[in-house]
mmCIF file of C-alpha atoms and ligand atoms in Angstrom:
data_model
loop_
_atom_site.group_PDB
_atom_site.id
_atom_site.type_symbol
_atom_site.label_atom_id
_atom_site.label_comp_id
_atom_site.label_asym_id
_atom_site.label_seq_id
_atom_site.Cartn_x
_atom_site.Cartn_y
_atom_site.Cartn_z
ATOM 1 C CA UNK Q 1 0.000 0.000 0.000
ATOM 2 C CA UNK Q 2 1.193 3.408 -0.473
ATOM 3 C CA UNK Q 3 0.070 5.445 1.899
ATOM 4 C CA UNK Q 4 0.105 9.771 1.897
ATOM 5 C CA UNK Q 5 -1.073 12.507 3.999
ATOM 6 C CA UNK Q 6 -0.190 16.087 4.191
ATOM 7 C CA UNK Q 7 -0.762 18.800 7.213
ATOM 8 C CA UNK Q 8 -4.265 20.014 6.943
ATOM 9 C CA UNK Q 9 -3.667 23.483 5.865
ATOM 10 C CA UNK Q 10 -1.375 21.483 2.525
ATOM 11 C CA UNK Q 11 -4.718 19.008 1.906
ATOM 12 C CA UNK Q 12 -6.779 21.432 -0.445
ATOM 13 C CA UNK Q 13 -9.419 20.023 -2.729
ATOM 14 C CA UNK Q 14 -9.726 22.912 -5.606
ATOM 15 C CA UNK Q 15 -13.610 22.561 -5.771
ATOM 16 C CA UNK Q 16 -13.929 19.303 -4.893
ATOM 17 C CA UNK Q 17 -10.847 18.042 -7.015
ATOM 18 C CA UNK Q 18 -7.534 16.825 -5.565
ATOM 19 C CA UNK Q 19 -5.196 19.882 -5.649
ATOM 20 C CA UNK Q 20 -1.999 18.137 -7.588
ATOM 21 C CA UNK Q 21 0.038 20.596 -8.301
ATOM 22 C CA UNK Q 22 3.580 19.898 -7.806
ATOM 23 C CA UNK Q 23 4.614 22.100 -5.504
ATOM 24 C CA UNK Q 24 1.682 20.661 -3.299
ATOM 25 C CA UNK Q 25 2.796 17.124 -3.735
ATOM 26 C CA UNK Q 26 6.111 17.574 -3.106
ATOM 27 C CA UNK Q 27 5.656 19.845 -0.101
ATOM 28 C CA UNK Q 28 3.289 16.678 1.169
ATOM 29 C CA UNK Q 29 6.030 14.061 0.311
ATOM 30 C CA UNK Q 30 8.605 16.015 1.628
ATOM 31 C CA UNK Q 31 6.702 15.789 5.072
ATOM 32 C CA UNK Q 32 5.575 12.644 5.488
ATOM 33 C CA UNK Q 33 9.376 10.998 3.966
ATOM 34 C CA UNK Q 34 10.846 10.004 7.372
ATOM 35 C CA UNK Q 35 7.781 8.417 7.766
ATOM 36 C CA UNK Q 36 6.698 6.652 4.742
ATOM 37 C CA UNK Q 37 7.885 3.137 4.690
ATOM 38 C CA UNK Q 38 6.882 2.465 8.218
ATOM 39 C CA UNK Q 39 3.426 3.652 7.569
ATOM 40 C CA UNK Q 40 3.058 2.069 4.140
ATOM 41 C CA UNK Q 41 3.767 -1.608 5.391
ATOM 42 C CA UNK Q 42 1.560 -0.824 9.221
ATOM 43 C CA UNK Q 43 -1.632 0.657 7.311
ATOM 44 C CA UNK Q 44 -1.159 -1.736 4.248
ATOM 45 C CA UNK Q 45 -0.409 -4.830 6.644
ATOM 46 C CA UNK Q 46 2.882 -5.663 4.360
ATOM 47 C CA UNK Q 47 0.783 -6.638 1.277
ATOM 48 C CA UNK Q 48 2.614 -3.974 -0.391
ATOM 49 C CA UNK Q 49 5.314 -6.596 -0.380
ATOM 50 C CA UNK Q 50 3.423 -8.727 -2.689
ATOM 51 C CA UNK Q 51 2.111 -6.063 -4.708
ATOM 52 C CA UNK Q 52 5.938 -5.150 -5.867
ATOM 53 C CA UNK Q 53 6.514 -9.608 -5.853
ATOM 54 C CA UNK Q 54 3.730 -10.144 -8.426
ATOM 55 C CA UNK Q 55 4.758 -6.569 -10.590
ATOM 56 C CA UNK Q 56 8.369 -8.065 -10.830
ATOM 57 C CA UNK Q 57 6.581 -11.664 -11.433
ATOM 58 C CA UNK Q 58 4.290 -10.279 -14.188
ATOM 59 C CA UNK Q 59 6.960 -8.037 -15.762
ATOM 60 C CA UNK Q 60 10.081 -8.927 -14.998
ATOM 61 C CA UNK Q 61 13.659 -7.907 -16.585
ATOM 62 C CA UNK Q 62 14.738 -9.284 -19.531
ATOM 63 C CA UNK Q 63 18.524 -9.030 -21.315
ATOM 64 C CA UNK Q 64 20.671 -6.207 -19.853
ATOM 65 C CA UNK Q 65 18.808 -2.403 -20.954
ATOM 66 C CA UNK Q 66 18.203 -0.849 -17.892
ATOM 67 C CA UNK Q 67 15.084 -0.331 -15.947
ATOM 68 C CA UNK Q 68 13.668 2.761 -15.137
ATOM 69 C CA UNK Q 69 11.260 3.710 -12.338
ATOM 70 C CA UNK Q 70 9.616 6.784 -11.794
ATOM 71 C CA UNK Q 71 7.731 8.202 -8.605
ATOM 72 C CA UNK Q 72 10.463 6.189 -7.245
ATOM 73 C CA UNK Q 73 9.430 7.946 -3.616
ATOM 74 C CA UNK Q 74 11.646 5.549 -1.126
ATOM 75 C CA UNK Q 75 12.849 3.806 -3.349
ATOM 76 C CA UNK Q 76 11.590 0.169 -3.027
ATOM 77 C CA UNK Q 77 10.309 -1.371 -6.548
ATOM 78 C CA UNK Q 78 13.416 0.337 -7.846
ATOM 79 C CA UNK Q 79 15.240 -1.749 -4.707
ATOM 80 C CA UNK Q 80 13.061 -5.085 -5.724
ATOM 81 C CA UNK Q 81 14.338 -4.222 -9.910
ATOM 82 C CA UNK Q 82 17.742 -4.185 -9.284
ATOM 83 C CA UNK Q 83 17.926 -7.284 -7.644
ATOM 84 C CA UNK Q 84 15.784 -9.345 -10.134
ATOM 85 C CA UNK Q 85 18.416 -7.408 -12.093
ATOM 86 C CA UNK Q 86 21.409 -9.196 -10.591
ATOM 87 C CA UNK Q 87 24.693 -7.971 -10.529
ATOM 88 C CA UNK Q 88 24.798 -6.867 -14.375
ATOM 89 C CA UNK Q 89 21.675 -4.981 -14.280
ATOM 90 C CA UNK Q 90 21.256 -1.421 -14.281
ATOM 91 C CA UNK Q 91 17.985 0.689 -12.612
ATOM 92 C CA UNK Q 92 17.389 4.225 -11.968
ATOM 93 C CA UNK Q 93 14.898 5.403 -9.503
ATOM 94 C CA UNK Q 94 13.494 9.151 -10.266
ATOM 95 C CA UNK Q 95 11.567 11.156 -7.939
ATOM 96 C CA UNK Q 96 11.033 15.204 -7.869
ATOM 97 C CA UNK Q 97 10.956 15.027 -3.901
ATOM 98 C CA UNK Q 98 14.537 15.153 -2.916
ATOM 99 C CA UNK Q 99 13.533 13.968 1.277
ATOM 100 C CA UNK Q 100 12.141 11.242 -0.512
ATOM 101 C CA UNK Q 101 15.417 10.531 -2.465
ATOM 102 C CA UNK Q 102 17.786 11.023 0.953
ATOM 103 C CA UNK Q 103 16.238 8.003 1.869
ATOM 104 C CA UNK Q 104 16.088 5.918 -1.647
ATOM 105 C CA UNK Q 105 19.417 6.253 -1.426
ATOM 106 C CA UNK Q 106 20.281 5.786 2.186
ATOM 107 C CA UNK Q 107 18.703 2.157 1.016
ATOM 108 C CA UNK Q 108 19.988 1.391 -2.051
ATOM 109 C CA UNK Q 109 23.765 1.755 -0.602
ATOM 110 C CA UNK Q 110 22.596 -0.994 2.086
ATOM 111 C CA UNK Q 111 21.722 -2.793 -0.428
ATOM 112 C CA UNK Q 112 24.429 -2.674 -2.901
ATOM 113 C CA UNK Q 113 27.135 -3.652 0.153
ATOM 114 C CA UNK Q 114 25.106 -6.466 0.388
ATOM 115 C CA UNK Q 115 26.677 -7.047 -2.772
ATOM 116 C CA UNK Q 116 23.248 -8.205 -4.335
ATOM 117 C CA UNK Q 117 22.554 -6.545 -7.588
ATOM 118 C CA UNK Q 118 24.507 -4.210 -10.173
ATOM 119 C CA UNK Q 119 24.182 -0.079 -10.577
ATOM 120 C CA UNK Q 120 21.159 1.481 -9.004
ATOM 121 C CA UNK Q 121 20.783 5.124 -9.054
ATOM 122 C CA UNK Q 122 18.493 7.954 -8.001
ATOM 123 C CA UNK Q 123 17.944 11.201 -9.322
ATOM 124 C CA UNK Q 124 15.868 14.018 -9.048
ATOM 125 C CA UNK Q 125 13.272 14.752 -12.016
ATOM 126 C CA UNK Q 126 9.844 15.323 -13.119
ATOM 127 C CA UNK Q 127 8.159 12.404 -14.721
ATOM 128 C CA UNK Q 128 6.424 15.027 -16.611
ATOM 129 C CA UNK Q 129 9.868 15.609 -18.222
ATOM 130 C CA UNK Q 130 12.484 13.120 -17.810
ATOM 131 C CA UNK Q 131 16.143 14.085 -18.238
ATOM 132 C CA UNK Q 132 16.587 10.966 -20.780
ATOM 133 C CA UNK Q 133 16.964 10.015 -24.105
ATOM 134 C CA UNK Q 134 13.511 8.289 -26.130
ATOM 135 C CA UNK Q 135 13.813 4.509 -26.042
ATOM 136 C CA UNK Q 136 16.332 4.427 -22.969
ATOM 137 C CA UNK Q 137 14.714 1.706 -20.843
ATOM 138 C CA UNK Q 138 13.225 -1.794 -21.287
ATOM 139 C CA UNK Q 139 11.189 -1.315 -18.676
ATOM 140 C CA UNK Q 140 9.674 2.032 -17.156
ATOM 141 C CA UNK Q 141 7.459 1.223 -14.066
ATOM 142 C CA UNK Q 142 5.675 3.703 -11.075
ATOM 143 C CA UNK Q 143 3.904 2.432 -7.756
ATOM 144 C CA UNK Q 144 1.473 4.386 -6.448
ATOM 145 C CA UNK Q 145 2.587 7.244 -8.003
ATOM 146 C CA UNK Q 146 0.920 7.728 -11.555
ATOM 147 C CA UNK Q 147 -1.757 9.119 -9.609
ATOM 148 C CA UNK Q 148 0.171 11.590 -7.892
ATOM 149 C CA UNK Q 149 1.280 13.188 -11.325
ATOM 150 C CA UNK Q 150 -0.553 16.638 -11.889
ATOM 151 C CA UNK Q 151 -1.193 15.230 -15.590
ATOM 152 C CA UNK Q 152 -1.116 11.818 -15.826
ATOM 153 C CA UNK Q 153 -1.524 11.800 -19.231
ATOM 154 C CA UNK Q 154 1.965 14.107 -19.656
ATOM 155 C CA UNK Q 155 3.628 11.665 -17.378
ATOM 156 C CA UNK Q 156 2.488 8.272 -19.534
ATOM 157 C CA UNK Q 157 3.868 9.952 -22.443
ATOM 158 C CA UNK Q 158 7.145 10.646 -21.082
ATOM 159 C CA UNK Q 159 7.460 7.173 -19.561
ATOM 160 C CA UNK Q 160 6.567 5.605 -23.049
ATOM 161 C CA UNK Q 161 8.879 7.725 -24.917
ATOM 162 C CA UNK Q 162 11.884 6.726 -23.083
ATOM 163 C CA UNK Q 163 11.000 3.023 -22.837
ATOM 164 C CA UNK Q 164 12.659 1.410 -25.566
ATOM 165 C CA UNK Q 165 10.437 -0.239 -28.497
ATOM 166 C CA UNK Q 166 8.787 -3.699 -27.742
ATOM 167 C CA UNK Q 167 9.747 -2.315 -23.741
ATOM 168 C CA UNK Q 168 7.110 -2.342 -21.421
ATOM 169 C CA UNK Q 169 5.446 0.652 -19.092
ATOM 170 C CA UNK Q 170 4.709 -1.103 -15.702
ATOM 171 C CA UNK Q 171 2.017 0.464 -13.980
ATOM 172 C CA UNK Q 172 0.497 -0.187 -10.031
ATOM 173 C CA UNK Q 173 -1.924 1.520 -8.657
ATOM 174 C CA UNK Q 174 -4.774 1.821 -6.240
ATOM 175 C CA UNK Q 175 -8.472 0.981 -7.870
ATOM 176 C CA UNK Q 176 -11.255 0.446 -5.829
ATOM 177 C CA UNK Q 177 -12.721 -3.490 -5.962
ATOM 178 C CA UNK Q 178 -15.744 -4.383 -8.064
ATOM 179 C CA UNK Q 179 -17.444 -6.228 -5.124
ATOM 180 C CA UNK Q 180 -19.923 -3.765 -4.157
ATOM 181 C CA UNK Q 181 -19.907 -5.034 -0.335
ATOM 182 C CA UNK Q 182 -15.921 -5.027 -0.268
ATOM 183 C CA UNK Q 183 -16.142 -1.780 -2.493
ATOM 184 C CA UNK Q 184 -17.983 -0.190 0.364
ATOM 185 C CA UNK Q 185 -15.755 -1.820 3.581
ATOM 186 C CA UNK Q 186 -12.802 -0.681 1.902
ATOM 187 C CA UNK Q 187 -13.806 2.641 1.496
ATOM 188 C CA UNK Q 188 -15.151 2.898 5.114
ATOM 189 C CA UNK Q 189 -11.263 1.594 5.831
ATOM 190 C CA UNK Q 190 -10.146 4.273 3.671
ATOM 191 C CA UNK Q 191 -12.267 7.094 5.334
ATOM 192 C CA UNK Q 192 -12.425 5.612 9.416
ATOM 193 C CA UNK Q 193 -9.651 3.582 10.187
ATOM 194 C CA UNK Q 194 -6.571 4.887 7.805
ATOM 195 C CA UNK Q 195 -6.897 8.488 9.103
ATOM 196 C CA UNK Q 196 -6.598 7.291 12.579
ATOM 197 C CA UNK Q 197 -3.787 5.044 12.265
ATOM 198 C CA UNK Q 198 -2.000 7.393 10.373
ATOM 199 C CA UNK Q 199 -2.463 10.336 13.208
ATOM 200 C CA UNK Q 200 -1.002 7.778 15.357
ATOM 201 C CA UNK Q 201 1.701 6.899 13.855
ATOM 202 C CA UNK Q 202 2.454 9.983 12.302
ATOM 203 C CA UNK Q 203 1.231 12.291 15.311
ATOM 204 C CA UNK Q 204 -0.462 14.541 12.952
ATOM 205 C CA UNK Q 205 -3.252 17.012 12.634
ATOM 206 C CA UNK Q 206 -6.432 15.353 12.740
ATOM 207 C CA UNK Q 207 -8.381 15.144 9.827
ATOM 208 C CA UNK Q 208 -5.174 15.678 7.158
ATOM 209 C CA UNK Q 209 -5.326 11.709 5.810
ATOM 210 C CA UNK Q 210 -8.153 12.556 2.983
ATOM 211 C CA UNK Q 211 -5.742 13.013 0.393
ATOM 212 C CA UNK Q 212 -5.261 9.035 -0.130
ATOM 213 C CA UNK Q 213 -8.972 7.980 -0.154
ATOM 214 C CA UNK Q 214 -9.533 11.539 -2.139
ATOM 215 C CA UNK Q 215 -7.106 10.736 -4.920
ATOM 216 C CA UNK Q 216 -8.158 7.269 -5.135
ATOM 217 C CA UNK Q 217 -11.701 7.818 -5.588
ATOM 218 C CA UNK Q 218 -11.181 10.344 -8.273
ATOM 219 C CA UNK Q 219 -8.757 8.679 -10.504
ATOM 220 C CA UNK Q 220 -9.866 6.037 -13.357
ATOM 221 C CA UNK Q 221 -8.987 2.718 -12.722
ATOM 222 C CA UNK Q 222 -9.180 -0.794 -14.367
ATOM 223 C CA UNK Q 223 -10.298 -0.497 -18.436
ATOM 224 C CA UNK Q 224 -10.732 3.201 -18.177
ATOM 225 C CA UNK Q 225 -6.994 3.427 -16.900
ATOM 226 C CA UNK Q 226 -5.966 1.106 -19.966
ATOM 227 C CA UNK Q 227 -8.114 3.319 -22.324
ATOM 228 C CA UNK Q 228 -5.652 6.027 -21.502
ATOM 229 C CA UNK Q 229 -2.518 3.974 -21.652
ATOM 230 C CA UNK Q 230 -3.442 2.896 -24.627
ATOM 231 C CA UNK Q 231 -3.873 6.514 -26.483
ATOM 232 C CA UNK Q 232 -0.777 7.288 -24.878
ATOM 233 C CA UNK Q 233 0.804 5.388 -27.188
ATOM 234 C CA UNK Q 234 1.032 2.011 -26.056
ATOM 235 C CA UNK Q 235 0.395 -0.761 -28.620
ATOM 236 C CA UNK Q 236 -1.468 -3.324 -25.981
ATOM 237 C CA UNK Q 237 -2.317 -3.306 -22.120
ATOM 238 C CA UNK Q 238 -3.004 -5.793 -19.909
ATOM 239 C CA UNK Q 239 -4.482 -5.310 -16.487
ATOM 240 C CA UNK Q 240 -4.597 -7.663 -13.027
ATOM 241 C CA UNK Q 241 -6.653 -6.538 -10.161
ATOM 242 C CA UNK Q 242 -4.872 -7.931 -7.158
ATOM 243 C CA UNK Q 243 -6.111 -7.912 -3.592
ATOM 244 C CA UNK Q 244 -9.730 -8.090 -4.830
ATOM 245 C CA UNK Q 245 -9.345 -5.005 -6.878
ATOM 246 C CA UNK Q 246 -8.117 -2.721 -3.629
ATOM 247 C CA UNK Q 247 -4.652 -2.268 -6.408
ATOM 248 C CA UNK Q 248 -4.038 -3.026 -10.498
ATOM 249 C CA UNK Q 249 -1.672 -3.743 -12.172
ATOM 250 C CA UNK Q 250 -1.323 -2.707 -15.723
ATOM 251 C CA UNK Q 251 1.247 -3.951 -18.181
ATOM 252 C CA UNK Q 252 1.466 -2.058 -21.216
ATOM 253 C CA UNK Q 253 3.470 -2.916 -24.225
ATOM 254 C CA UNK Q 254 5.599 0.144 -26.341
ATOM 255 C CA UNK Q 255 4.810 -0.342 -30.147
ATOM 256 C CA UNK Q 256 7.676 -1.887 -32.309
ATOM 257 C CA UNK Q 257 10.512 -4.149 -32.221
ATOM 258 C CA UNK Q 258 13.058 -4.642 -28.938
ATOM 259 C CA UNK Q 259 16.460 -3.777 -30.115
ATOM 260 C CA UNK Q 260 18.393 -6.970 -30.193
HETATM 261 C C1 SAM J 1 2.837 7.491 -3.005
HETATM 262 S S1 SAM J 1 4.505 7.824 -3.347
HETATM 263 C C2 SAM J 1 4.976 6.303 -4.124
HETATM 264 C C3 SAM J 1 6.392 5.970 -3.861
HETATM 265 C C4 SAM J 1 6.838 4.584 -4.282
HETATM 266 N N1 SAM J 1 6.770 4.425 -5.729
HETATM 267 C C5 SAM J 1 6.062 3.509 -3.576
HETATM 268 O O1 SAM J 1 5.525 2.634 -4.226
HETATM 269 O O2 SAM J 1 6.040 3.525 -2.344
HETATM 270 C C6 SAM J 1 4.374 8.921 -4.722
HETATM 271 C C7 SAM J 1 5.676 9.536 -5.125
HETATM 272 O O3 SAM J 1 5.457 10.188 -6.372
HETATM 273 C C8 SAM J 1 6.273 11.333 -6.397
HETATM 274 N N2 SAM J 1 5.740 12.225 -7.437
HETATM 275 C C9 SAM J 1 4.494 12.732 -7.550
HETATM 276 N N3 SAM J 1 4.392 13.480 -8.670
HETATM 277 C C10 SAM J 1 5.599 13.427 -9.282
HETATM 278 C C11 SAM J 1 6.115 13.983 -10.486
HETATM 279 N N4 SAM J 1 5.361 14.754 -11.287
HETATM 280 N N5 SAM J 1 7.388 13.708 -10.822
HETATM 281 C C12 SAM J 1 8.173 12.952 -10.026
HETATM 282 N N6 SAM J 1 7.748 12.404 -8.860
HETATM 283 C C13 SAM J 1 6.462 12.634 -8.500
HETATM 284 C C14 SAM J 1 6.208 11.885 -4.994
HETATM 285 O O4 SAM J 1 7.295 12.730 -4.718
HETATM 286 C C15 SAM J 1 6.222 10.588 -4.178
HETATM 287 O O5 SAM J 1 7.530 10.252 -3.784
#
């Protein structure tokens, strides 16, 4: 699960739509970084483990082009790419929060003295506009963070023009499940228990954990999300509801023949 929050006074809806902007969401990530992970796996109850398992399961590497993954936050399904990598792989994590990227980093130099995969970056940029040549990557993936994106549209562009042709755009995110009874618990989850466990782990102002179930419930999910993958530019998409629909994955295919 990827959990966020922001102060109160930072939470704006713009008339009843999620304020995005990226000064906003970066001032909100910026906040919350020290606390991120540990929230993510208490309010998610470590299924966001599985959630990165079955994305490197369903779309894993192949051959040595590096991976690329954007909203990169902390740094973990960059973390989990590099070492289904192994040691001759390359992966860069981006991110445009830089608190977020302290820690990324802080991580991924753990992990490399473990001695358990090959390069693994992180740098600061704006999936909006990444700092990269077109057809760069053979894989460009975000968790939890295509949402986040002011125009998510912009930012599925940008991650299909640097993927590399026949590469694949990896895509998790939160949808809500069809079940109308577990459609309805989870969002009582989303709006009851979530804020509270986040004020006390995060000691925070009460009533600034809407932007989560807020962003969730506005943002298209399942075929509606594939619609717009697809006239992005990518030649076929797949989706996987996982956890009874409560995330999705979405595997989407660049147009044209991997470079051999
Ligand atoms: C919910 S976190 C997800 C982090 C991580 N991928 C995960 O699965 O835990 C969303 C991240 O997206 C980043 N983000 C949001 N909009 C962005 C943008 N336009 N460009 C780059 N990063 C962005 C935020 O800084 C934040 O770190």
């Amino acid at each position: 699960m990827s959990v966020e929050q922001g102060p109160a006074s930072s939470r704006g809806a713009v008339g009843g739509v999620v304020n995005k902007s990226g000064e906003r969401v970066r001032q909100m990530f910026g906040e919350i970084s020290a606390r991120y992970d540990l929230m993510n796996h208490v309010l998610s109850g470590g299924t966001d483990y599985y959630w990165r398992w079955r994305t490197i399961r369903e779309a894993p590497p192949r051959g040595k082009a590096p991976v690329l993954d954007v909203c990169t936050g902390t740094g973990d399904l960059a973390l989990a790419y590099a070492r289904a990598c192994g040691p001759e792989g390359a992966v860069i994590g981006a991110d445009f929060t830089p608190q977020m990227l302290v820690i990324a980093n802080r991580k991924g130099q753990r992990q490399q003295a473990g001695g358990q995969h090959g390069s693994l970056v992180f740098v600061e940029a704006d999936t909006q506009a990444l700092p990269f040549p077109e057809g760069s990557f053979q894989i460009v993936s975000v968790a939890f963070g295509l949402r986040n994106v002011a125009d998510t549209r912009a930012g599925l562009r940008e991650m299909l023009r640097v993927c590399e042709p026949g590469g694949r755009v990896v895509v998790l995110e939160f949808s809500l499940p069809g079940n109308r009874l577990l459609r309805g618990l989870y969002q009582w989850y989303f709006r009851n228990i979530l804020p509270r466990l986040g004020q006390f782990f995060a000691r925070n102002n009460q009533g600034a954990y809407n932007y989560l179930p807020d962003s969730v419930g506005q943002f298209p999910h399942g075929a509606e999300l594939a619609a717009i993958i697809r006239e992005c530019g990518a030649s076929e998409v797949r989706y996987l509801p996982l956890t009874f629909g409560v995330a999705t994955l979405y595997i989407a295919t660049k147009p044209g023949q991997r470079p051999s």
